[in-house]
Amino acid sequence: MTALTSTYRLQFRGDVTFDRATKLVPYLKDLGISHVYASPIFTAGKGSTHGYDVTDANEIDPVLGGRAGFDAFCSALQQAKLGLILDIVPNHMAASVENAWWRDVLQRGSSSPYAGHFDIDWRRKLTLPVLGRPFEECLAAAEFHLHYEPTDGGVYLAYFDNLLPLSIESAGRLAADIGTDAERLRAFSMDAAAMRKLLGEQHWQLLYWKDAAENLSYRRFFEVAGLVGMRVEDARVFNDTHRLIIELVRSGQVEGLRVDHIDGLADPKSYLEHLRQAVGPDTFIVVEKILARGETLPADWPVSGTTGYEFIAAVADLFVNEEGLRKLDEAYRSVSEEEADFATGLRRAKLLMIERNFAGEMKRLTSLACSIFPDFDPQEISSALRELLVAFPVYRTYGYRGAVSSEDVAVIERACEKARSRLPAIDALEALGDLLKGDVSAAETLEFRARFQQLSGPIMAKAVEDTLFYRYNRLIALNEVGGEPHVPPGSVAAFHQFMTDRFERQRRGLSSTSTHDTKRGEDARARLYGLTQDPDAWVAGVERWGNMNSRFRSGLADGPAPEPNIEWMLYQALAGIWPQDIEGTDWNALKERFCAYVLKAIREAKLRTDWMDENPAYEDAVQAYAAALLSKDNREFIRDFDRTLGPFMQFGFRNSLSQLLIKLTAPGIPDIYQGTEGLDFSLVDPDNRRPVDYLWIDKGAAGPLASDAASLKRQIIRKVLRYRNQHPSLFLEGKYVPLETSGARASNLLAFARVYERKIAVTIVPHLVDMPSSDFWKDTAVIMPRELNMSLYDLLTDQPSSASNLLAAQLFADHPVSLLAGDK
């Protein structure tokens, strides 16, 4: 088994097949990676761009090269002494007829052997929200057609691109009555009454897609009706969905697993214990889990840690100037006072999710609670549930069978305390709190607790990450998965405490700065942190650009488009992806990326348009404004924006390299998302999943993101990862030691050591440095404890250094960051 010292995330699909990945192995070996970290590779829906819509959990996707291609890839990895970590998806599968289990359920209903695999409420028909308009309108327009499929002898309902199998019984009767001749089936399809009767005989019921939020009969992944929840708490379902996963681990081809969306499961702890037992004690396991500030991973989960979103938030604090953020806040409030109130915005966003987007889940939860507490008024229970979910401070708790942890009890009591002030009577609220804490015995208790916990997470995620983070635009770099952008940045001391705790709790968790789910690339985020270093220049620029571009703003009946809050966001988003060289830029490609992002952002904000209720006039106006910003005719703005952004780009480069070295040396396993060994100025998905072949083809100079900073970033990654491979224990087991700084610029220096037996590595990086002059650092130095005094050398410059005299001016003379290594 290869020692796990770093990971490189590969997004399979599209251009990345097993054949392509096999050819990348020498490149990844040269980079210093120890393990490839693969996105889901099991058979997924036709045309899938991500692989999380699995249709067959026990087949490696032929689109990627199938089992033969996978075996060849693993052989190449093993020859290079590289390991493989696999992303698995236990929470859901595709609700698609491509999924044989789902297709069988459509044909046989609750009598299907797979009916219990999916989290379906079988007290009613299975609802299929595939209709583009209400059922009666579709029927009247003769949009439903019967289709005989000779490959399997089945009769299907065809609705545009959807083919839905009829029940075994009704298909048999239909074949007996009219046969399978296409003309006869077509004639039958034109008879609305006959079609209504036939469809009424199915195990499923067609639904207008907009009604899914209120009427869905199965648990879905967040709001995605095309992904149906799996009941992996059932041993048979676990075995059926993990057969190939376990085989690949036991064969030695897979050395680690990343568990997607652990919070979606009914009982995460039991699932992880089952998984650990199946794959053995040495298999690396991390979970995708978003931790709130101060929250920790349950100590009794048999995993190495999380996928690292909390690491992003902790590092961000180092590069945000608190006074600069206050100035940005003051300016932002003058632009959009309503959206600048984070607490009010959070409540509004959560209520929207509860009352609209997850109305069906709320109805089911309320019904369960009413059956447990029949003496309470249903409206009182509904109100108490609503306020409890709004007040919930974390994604979820983990009570299932047995006692609830003291940490979860504290969370529940904290939420109840906050909810009390919103309710005229609190008896129902207290009863619900007792229910969640395990103090109530009733037949439905287990189901209620599971359903509540499976709902609180999606409400938080969709309200915060996918709504509020597109409304609250003070500094969008902080609007990151796992982030709390309204909280003042922590101090260097707080960062050291976080890393000390991380060493104790999850030293083998992943340390990420970019993923396929982050809102923007790590270097775009690092650049935008820099706005807090000169907020006056940025605020003046936004005002100036607004005046320059006022002619592109549209006046609509419901207000200007874009409105000031969105305009404030647009200039930040544009700054994050602004090219280093405007002369050599493909403006059409940049415009296409930017406009696609803008459309997604305003729909996610759900203020004047929405995925569920589009406003074409508003969308067109905002996109036209965004496109006009990048028009060749808008030269005055482009030159002004580029000139203003120059210093912020320099702040960003320094932040990027400091952030990088911290990730590579702090407690945790550094994860390199594909392409981020170069500069990563991507936007939210799908922009962050674009091909990065130009980096893999040419290791150094060429490509649209090539620059000295990009080359330096890659060089740092190669040198540090190779050093980690040579000294794995130093970074996996080495104690984290915060180091003090002294001198005129002590507050602009961050330093820590990793110490294991006689080896030491010292990380020293600048932060919140403006435009340094030649004498900027003056007497600033790192103070080394006496017990760590030894001969050191700078790993990045190969220059010797004395531990007794670590002057910043000398350390940063040739490189913007420093990593010193030595032996006692």
Tab-separated table of C-alpha atoms in Angstrom, residues 68 110 210 219 298 345 364 367 389 472 494 515 544 600 669 671 781:
chain	number	residue	atom	x	y	z
A	68	ALA	CA	-10.620	-3.382	-18.855
A	110	SER	CA	-44.124	-2.179	-4.130
A	210	LYS	CA	-43.067	22.289	-10.688
A	219	ARG	CA	-36.589	11.217	-0.849
A	298	PRO	CA	-18.236	12.945	15.555
A	345	GLY	CA	-31.289	37.141	4.931
A	364	ARG	CA	-44.551	14.491	5.768
A	367	SER	CA	-47.753	14.413	9.725
A	389	LEU	CA	-35.447	24.200	11.344
A	472	TYR	CA	-25.243	38.545	0.369
A	494	ALA	CA	-7.129	31.439	16.212
A	515	THR	CA	-13.046	21.202	-5.393
A	544	ARG	CA	-16.875	54.849	-11.248
A	600	LYS	CA	-26.749	30.934	-12.700
A	669	ILE	CA	-3.528	15.555	3.360
A	671	ASP	CA	-5.567	17.779	-2.178
A	781	ALA	CA	11.816	37.699	12.204
